[in-house]
Short mmCIF file of C-alpha atoms in Angstrom, two decimals:
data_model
loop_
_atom_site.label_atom_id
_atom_site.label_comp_id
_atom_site.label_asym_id
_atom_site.label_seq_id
_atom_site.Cartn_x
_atom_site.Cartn_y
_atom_site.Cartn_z
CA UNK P 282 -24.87 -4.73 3.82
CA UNK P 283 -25.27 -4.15 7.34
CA UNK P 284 -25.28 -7.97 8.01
CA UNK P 285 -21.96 -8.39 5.86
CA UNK P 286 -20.00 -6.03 7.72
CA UNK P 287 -21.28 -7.71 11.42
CA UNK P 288 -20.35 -10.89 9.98
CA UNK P 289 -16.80 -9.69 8.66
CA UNK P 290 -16.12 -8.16 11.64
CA UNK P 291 -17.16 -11.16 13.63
CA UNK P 292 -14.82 -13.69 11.41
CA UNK P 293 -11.77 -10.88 11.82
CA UNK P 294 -12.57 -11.28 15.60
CA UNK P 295 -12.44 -15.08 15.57
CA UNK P 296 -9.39 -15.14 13.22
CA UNK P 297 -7.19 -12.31 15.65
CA UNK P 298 -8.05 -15.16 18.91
CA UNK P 299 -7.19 -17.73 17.24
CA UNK P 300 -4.28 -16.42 14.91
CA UNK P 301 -1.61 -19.07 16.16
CA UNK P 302 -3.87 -21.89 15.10
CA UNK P 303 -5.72 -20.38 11.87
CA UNK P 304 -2.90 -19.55 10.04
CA UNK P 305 -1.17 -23.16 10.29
CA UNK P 306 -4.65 -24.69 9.03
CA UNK P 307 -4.70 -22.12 6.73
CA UNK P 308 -1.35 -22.97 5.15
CA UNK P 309 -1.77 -26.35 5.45
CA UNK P 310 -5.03 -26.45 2.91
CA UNK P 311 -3.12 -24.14 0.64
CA UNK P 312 -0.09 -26.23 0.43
CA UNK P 313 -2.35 -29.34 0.18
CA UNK P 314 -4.40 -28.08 -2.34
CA UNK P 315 -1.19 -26.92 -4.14
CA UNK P 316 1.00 -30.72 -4.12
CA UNK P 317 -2.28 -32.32 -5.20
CA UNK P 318 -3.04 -30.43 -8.35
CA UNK P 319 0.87 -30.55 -8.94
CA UNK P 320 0.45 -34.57 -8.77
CA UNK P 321 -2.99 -34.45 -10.52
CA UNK P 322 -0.91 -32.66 -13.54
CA UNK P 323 2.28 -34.17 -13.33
CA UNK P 324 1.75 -37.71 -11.49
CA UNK P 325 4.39 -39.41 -13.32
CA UNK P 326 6.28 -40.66 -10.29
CA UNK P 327 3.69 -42.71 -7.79
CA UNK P 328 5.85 -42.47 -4.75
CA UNK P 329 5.54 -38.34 -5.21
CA UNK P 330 2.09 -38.99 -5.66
CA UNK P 331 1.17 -40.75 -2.37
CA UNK P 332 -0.68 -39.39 0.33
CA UNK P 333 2.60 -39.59 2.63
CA UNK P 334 4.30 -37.31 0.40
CA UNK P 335 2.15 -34.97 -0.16
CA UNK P 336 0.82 -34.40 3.77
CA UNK P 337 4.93 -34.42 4.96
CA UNK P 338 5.22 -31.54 2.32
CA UNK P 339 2.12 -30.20 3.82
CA UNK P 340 2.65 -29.84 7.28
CA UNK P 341 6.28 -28.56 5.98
CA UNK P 342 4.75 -25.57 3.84
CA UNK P 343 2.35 -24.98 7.30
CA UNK P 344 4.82 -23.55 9.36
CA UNK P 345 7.27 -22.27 7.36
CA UNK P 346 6.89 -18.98 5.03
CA UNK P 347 5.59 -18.42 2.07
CA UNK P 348 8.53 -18.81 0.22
CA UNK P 349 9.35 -22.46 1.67
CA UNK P 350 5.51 -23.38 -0.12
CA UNK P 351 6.91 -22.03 -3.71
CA UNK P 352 10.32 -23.91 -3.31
CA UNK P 353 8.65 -26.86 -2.43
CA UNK P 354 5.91 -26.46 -4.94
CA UNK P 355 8.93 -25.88 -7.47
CA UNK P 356 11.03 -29.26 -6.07
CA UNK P 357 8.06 -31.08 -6.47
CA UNK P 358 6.96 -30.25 -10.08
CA UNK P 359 10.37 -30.76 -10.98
CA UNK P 360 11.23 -33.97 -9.37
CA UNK P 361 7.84 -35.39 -11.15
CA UNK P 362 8.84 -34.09 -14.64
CA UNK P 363 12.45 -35.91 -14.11
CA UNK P 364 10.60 -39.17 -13.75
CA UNK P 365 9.35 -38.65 -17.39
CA UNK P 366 12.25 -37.16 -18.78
CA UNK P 367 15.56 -35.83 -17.38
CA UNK P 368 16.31 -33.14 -20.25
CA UNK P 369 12.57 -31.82 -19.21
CA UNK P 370 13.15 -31.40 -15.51
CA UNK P 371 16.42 -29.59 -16.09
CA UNK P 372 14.41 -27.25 -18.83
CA UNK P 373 11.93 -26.68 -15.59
CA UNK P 374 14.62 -25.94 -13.70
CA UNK P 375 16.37 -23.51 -16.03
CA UNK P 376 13.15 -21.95 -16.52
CA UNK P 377 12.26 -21.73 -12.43
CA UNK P 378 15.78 -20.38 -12.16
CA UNK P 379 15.51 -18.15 -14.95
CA UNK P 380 12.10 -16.54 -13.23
CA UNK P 381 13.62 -16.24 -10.42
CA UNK P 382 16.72 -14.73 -11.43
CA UNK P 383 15.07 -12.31 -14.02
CA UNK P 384 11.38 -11.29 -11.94
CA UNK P 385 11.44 -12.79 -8.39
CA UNK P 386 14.51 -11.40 -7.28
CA UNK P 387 12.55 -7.65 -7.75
CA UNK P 388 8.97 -8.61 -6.48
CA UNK P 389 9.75 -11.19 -3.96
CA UNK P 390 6.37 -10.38 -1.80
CA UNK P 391 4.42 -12.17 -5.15
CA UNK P 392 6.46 -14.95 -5.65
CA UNK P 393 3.01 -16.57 -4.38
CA UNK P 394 1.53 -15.76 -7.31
CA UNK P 395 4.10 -18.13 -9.51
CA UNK P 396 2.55 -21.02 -7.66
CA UNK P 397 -1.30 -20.06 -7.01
CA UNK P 398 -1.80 -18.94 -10.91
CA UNK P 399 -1.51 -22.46 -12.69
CA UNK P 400 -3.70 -23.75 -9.61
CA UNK P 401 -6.38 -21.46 -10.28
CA UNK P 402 -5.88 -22.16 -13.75
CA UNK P 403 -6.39 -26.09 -13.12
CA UNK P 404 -10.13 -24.84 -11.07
CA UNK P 405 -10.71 -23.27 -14.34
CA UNK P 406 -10.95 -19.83 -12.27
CA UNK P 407 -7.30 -17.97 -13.62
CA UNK P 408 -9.23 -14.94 -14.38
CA UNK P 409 -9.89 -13.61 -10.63
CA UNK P 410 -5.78 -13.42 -10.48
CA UNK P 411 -5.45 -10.03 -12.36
CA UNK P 412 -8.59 -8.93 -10.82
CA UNK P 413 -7.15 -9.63 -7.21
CA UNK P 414 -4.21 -8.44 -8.06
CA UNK P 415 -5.20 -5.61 -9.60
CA UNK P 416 -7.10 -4.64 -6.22
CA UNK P 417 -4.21 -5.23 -3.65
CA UNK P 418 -1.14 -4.63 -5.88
CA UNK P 419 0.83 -2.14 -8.16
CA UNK P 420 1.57 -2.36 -12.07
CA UNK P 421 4.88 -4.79 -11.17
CA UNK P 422 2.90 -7.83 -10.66
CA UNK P 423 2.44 -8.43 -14.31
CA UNK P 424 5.69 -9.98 -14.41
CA UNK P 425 4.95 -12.87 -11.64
CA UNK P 426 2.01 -13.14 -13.00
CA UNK P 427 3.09 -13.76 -16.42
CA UNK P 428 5.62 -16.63 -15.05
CA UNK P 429 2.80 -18.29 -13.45
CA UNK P 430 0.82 -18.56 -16.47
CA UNK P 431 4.08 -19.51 -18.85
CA UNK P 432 4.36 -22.34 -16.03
CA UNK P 433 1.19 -23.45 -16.66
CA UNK P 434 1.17 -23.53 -20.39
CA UNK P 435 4.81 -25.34 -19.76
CA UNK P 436 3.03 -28.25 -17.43
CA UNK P 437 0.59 -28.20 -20.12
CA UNK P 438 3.12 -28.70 -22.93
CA UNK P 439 5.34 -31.32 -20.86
CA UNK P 440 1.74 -33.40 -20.35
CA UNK P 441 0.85 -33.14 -24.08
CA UNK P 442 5.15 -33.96 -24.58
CA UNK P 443 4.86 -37.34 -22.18
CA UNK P 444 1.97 -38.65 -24.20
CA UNK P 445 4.16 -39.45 -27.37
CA UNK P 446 6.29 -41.92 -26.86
CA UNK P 447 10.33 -41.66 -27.36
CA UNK P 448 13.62 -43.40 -26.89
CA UNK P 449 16.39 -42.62 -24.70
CA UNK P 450 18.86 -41.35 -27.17
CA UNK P 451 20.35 -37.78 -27.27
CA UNK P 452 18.52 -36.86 -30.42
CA UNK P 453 15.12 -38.25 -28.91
CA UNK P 454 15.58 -35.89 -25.83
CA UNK P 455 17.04 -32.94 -28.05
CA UNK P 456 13.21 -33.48 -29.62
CA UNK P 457 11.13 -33.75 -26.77
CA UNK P 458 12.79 -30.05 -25.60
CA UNK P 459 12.45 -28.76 -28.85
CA UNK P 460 8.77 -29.60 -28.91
CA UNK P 461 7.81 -28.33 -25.34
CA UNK P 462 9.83 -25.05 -25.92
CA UNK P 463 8.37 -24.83 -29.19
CA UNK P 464 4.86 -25.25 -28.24
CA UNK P 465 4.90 -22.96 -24.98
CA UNK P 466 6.36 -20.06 -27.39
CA UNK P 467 4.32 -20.47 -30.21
CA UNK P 468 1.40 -21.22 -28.06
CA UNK P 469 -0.83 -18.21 -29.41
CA UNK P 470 -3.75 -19.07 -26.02
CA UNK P 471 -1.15 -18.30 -24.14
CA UNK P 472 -0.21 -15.07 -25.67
CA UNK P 473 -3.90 -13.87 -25.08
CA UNK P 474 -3.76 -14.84 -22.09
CA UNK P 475 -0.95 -13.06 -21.30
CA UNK P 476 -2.07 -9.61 -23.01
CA UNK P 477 -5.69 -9.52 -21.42
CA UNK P 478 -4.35 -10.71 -18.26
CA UNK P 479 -1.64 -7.57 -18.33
CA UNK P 480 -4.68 -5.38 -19.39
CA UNK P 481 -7.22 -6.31 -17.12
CA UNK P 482 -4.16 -5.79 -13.98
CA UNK P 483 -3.98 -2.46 -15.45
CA UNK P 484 -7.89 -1.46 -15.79
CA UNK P 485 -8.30 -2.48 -12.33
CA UNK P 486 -5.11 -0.95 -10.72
CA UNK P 487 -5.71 2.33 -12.70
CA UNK P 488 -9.25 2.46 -11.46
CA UNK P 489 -9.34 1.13 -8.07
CA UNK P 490 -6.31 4.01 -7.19
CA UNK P 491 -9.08 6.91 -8.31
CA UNK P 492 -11.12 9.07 -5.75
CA UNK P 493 -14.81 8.17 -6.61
CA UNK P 494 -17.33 5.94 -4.61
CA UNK P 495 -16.92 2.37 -4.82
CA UNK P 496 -13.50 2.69 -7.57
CA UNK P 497 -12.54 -1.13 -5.88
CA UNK P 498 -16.00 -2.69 -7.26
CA UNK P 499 -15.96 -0.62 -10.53
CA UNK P 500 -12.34 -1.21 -10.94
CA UNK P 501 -12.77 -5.51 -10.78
CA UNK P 502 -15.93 -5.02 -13.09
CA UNK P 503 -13.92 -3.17 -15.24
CA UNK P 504 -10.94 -5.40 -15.57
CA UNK P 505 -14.02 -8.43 -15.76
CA UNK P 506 -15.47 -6.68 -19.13
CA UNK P 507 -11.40 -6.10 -20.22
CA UNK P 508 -10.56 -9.50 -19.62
CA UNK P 509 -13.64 -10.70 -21.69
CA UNK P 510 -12.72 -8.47 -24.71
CA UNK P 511 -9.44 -9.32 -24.40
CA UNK P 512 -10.29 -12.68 -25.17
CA UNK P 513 -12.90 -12.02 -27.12
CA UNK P 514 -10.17 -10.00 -30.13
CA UNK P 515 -7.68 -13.07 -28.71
CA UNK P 516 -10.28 -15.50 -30.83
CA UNK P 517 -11.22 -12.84 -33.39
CA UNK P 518 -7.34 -12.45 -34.40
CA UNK P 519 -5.74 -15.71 -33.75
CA UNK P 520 -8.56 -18.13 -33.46
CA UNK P 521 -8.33 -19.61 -29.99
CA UNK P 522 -10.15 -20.59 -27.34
CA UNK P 523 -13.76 -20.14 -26.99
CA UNK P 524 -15.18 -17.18 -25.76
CA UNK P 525 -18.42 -18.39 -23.25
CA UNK P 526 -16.59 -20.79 -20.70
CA UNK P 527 -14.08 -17.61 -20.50
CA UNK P 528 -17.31 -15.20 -20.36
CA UNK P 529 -18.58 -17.55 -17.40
CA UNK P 530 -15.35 -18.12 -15.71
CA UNK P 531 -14.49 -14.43 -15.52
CA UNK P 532 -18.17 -13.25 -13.91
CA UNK P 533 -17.40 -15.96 -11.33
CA UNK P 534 -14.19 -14.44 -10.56
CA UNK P 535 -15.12 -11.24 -10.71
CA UNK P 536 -17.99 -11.84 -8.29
CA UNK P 537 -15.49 -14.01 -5.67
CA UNK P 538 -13.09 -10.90 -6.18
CA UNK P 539 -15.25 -8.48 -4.74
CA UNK P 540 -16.33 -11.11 -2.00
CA UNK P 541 -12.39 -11.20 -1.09
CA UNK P 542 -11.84 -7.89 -1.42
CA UNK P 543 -14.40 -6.96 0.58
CA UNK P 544 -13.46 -9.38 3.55
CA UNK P 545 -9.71 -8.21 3.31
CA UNK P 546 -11.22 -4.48 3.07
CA UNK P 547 -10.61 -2.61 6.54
CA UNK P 548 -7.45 -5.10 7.62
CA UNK P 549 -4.88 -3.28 9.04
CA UNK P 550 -2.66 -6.35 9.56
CA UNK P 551 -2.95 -5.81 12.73
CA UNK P 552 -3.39 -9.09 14.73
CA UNK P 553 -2.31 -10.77 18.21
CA UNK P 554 1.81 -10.82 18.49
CA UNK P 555 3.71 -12.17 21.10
CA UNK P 556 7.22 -10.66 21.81
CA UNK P 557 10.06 -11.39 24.17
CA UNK P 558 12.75 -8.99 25.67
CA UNK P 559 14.92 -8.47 28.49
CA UNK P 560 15.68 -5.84 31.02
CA UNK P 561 18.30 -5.69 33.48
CA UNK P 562 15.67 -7.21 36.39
CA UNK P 563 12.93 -8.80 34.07
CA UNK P 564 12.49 -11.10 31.50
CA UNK P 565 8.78 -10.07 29.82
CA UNK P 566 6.98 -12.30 27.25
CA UNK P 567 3.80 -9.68 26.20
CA UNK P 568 1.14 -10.65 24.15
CA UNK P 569 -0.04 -7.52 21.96
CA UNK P 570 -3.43 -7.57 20.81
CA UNK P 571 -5.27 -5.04 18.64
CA UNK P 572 -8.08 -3.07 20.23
CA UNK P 573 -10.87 -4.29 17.48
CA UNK P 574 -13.83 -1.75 17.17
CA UNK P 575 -16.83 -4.30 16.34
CA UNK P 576 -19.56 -3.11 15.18
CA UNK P 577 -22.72 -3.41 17.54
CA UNK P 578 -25.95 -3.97 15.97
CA UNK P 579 -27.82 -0.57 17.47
CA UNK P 580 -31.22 -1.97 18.72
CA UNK P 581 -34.25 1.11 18.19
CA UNK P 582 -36.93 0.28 20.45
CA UNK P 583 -39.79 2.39 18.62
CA UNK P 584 -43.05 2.86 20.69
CA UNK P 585 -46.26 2.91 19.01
CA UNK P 586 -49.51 3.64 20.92
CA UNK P 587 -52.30 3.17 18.50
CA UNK P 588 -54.74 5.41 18.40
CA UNK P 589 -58.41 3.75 18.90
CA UNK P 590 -59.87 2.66 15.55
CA UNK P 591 -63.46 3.94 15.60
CA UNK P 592 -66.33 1.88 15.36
CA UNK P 593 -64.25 -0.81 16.96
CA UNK P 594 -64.96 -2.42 20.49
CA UNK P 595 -62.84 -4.85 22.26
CA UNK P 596 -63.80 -7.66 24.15
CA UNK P 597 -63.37 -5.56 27.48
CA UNK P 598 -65.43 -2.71 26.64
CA UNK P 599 -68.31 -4.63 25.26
CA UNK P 600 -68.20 -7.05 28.77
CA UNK P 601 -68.30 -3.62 30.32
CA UNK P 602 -71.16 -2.42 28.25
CA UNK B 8 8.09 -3.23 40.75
CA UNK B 9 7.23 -3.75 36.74
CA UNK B 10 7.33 0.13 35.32
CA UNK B 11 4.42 -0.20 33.07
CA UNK B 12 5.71 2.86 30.62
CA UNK B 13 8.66 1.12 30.18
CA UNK B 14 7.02 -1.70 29.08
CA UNK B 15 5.10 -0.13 27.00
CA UNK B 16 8.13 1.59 25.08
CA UNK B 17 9.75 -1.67 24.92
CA UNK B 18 7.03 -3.45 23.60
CA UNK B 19 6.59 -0.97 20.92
CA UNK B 20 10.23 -1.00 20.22
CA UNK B 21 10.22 -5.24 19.83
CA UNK B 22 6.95 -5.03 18.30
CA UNK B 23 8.67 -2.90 15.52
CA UNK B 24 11.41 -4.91 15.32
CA UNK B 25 10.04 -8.14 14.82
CA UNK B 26 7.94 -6.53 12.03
CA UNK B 27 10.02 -4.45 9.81
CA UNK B 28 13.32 -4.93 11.49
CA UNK B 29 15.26 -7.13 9.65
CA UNK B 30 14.89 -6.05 6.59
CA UNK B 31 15.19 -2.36 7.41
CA UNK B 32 18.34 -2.73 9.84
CA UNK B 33 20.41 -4.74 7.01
CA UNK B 34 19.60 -2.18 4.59
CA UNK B 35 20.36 0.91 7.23
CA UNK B 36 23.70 -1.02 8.26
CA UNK B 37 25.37 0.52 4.38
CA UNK B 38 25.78 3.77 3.16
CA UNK B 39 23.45 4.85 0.87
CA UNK B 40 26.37 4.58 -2.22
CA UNK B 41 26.99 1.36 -0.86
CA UNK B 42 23.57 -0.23 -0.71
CA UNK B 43 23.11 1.02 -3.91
CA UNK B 44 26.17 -0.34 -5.25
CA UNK B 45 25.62 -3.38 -3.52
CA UNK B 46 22.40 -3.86 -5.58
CA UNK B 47 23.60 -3.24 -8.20
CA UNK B 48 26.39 -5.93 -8.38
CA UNK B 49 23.46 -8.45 -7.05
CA UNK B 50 21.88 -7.69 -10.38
CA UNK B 51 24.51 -7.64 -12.60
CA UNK B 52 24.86 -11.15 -11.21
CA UNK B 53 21.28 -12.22 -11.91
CA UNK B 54 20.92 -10.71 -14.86
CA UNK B 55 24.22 -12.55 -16.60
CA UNK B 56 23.25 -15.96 -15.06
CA UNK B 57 19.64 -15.05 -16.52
CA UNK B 58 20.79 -13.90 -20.00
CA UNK B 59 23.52 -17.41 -20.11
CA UNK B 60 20.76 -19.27 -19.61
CA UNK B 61 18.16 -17.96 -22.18
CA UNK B 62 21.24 -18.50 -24.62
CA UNK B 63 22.02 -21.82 -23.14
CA UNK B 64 18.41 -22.79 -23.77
CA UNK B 65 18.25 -20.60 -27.58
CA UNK B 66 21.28 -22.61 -28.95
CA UNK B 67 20.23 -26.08 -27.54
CA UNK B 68 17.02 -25.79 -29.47
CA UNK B 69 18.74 -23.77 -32.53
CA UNK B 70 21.32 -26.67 -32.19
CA UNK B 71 20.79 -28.96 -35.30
CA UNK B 72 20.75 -25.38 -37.21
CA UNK B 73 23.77 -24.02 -35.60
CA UNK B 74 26.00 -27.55 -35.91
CA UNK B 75 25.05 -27.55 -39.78
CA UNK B 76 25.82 -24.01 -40.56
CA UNK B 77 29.36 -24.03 -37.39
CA UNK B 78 31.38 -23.30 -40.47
CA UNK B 79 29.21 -20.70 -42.60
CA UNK B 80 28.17 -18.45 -39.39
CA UNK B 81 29.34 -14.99 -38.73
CA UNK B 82 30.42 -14.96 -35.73
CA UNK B 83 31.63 -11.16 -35.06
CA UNK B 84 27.54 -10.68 -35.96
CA UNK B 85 26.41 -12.87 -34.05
CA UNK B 86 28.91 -12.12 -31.12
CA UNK B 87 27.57 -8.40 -31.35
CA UNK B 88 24.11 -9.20 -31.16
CA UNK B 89 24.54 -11.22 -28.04
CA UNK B 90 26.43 -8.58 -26.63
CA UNK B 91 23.78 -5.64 -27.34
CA UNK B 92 21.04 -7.19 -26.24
CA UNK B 93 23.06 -8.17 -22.65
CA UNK B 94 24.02 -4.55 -22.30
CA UNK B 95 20.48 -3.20 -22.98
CA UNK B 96 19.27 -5.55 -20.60
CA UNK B 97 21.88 -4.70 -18.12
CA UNK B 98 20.69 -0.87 -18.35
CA UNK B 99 17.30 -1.65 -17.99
CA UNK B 100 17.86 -3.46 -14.95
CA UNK B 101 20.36 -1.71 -13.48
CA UNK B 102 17.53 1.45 -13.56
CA UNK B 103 14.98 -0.53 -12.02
CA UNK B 104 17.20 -1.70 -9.62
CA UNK B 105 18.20 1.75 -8.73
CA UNK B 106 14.90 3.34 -8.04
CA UNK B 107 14.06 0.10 -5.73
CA UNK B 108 17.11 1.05 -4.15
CA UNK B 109 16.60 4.44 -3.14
CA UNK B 110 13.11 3.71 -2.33
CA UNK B 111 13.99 0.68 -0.18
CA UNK B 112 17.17 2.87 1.54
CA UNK B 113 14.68 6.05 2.19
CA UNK B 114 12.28 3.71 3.62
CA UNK B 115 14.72 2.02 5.94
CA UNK B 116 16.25 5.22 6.93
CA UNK B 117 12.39 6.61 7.86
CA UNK B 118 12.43 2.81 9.86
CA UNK B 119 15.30 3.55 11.68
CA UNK B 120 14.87 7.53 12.59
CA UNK B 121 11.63 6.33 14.06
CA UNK B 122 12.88 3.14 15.95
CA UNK B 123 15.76 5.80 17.20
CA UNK B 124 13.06 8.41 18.69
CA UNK B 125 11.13 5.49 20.70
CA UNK B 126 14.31 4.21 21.59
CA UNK B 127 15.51 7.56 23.19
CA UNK B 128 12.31 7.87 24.92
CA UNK B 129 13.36 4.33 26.45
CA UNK B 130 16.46 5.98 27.63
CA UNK B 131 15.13 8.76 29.11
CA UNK B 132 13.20 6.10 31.22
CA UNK B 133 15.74 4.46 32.47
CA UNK B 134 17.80 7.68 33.59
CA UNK B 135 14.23 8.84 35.21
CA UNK B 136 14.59 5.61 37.04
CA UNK B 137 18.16 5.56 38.06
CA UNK B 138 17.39 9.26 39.41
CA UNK B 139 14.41 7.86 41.17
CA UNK B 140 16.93 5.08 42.62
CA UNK B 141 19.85 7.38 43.58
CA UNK B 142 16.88 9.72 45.22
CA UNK B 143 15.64 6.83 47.07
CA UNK B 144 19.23 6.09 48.49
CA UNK B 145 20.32 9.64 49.65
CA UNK B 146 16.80 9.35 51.86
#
């Protein structure tokens, strides 16, 4: 444990020096990561797809905010659904609009999650979202959560949608919507999901926020074993999925949720800032940075002095002798 | 000669600014009645554009049902339906948007009685050094 903490507090030491160049890198790998499972869902349009594209849209995302990444994210998946069908990317649209008009507009600071959900879906690790979430955040993140899995089970739908083949008439896109919208709503996976996803938030919010020893480790094991039976009645009741990749996927999540949680443990926030201001003689630029307390492995010399075995002789004594 | 309290103060005070400033000075700049109304309206708007569009998106996939049956529907029904459901959503919202509200206003006003103690302390420094100035001229 010991170890863990010198090395967290080493990386936080690293990451406070070199703040102006971590958190571009940083960025750019998310937003990477982010445009390429978009295009690895919905490539339908190859000049989206190329590498270009997606490292302009990068280096975009890297230094601008967080909420640059989700519009972009959002332009992207749309303008890759209109290459397939028009009537679908407006549905995306409405739908992206909708979320945002409806959830975003109150819970702004997770709009993130909209975005990183279907990704972690695609890695086959969704289930560490509630469990994260549940550690850092407060009941209200249900709601961006839920739009980030209905997004994914909408990709999911448009994917299965773009398979079948139709014509260009009004009727043939009035039945392409009706079958994605259809399919998303009646998608009963998706309803689980939704319902043990809620749950296991809750379980870990609930517990993580009480008094006792280690309530952030017991809380994410908690939502883990929620999340599991959650799934587990999900296929009891409506038949779906199966209930050992989920098992799997939700002790790996539960175990890189506690390795998160414990790096992020202990951050104030706190890193180097640089300011400007003015008086009425000086101009001053000041760099701030945090006084970091890290931890210094105490070294206990301990002194021994044997006592003489009896019956033994050394080499000295015996020349003596 | 740099006064190194000063620059202190006034690194605390940009500091403070650059973190929470915005958002807490555009809040602080209404009344509380105001901000709150002010919300309010934002989600009124949301909410209708929100609710037109789930409609929009209900009657284009109810649309083969709805063009067949344009002639047999009730539309006062129907008409009342729509409407209760938009004014149930509108109160729900409207009381979550209310509590963020006051919670966002108390917060800013907590911002901004704090940015206003360090800032007086700045002041004081500045008449401590126009003393020391006027002091240093009468000698």
């Amino acid at each position: 444990m010991m170890l863990l903490l010198e090395i967290k507090e080493k990386i936080k030491e690293i990451y406070y020096r070199n703040k102006p160049y971590v958190d571009p890198v940083w960025k750019f790998g998310m937003a990477l990561a982010v445009f390429m499972v978009i295009n690895l869902q919905l490539g339908y349009d190859e000049r989206l797809t190329s590498f270009p594209v997606v490292l302009v849209l990068s280096l975009l995302a890297a230094f601008t905010g967080p909420g640059a990444l989700v519009f972009l994210a959002g332009a992207l998946a749309i303008a890759q659904v209109f290459s397939a069908s028009m009537l679908l990317a407006v549905v995306v649209a409405i739908v992206f609009l909708l979320m945002y008009c409806l959830v975003l507009r109150f819970t702004p600071r997770f709009s993130y999650v909209i975005v990183l959900t279907p990704i972690l879906f695609v890695l086959k690790l969704p289930y560490c979202v509630p469990l994260l979430l549940g550690t850092i955040s407060a009941p209200s993140a249900i709601l961006p959560m839920s739009c980030g899995i209905i997004t994914y089970y909408m990709f999911l739908a448009i994917q299965a949608a773009s398979n079948s083949t139709f014509g260009v008439s009004i009727e043939d896109a009035l039945n392409i919507y009706k079958i994605v919208v259809g399919s998303v709503f009646s998608n009963k996976e998706m309803l689980v999901c939704l319902l043990a996803f809620a749950a296991a938030l809750l379980i870990t919010y609930i517990i993580r926020r009480q008094s006792f020893n280690h309530a952030f480790e017991i809380g994410i094991i908690a939502g883990a074993i929620v999340l599991v039976l959650g799934f587990l009645m999900g296929s009891m009741v409506f038949s779906v999925g199966e209930i050992l990749p989920v098992a799997i996927g939700t002790l790996i999540s539960a175990l890189l949720a506690i390795v998160i949680w414990f790096f992020r443990m202990g951050l104030d926030y706190t890193a180097v800032e640089r300011v400007q201001f003015e008086d009425d003689d000086y101009y001053y630029y000041v760099k701030a940075v945090p006084k970091i307390s890290v931890t210094v492995p105490e070294k206990n010399v301990k002194r021994i002095n044997h006592p003489k075995k009896p019956g033994r002789v050394s080499e000295q004594e015996f020349d003596e002798d | 000669m740099l006064n190194e309290k000063k620059v202190r103060v006034m690194t605390r005070l940009a500091l403070s600014e650059k973190k929470h400033g915005k958002e807490n000075f555009n809040i602080s700049k209404y009344y509380k009645s105001d901000y709150i109304r002010y919300s309010l309206l934002k989600t009124v708007l949301s909410v209708t554009i929100g609710y037109a569009l789930i409609l929009g998106m209900l009657a284009l996939y109810h649309a083969e049902y709805l063009i067949a049956n344009a002639v047999k529907l009730d539309y006062n029904e129907i008409g009342l339906y729509v409407l209760g459901i938009y004014l149930a959503l509108l109160l729900v919202y409207s009381g979550i948007t209310v509590v963020i509200a006051l919670v966002r206003y108390a917060r800013a006003s907590r911002f901004e009685k704090k940015y206003g103690n360090v800032l007086g302390r700045l002041c004081k420094l500045y008449e401590d050094e126009a003393e020391a100035k006027q002091e240093g001229l009468g000698k």
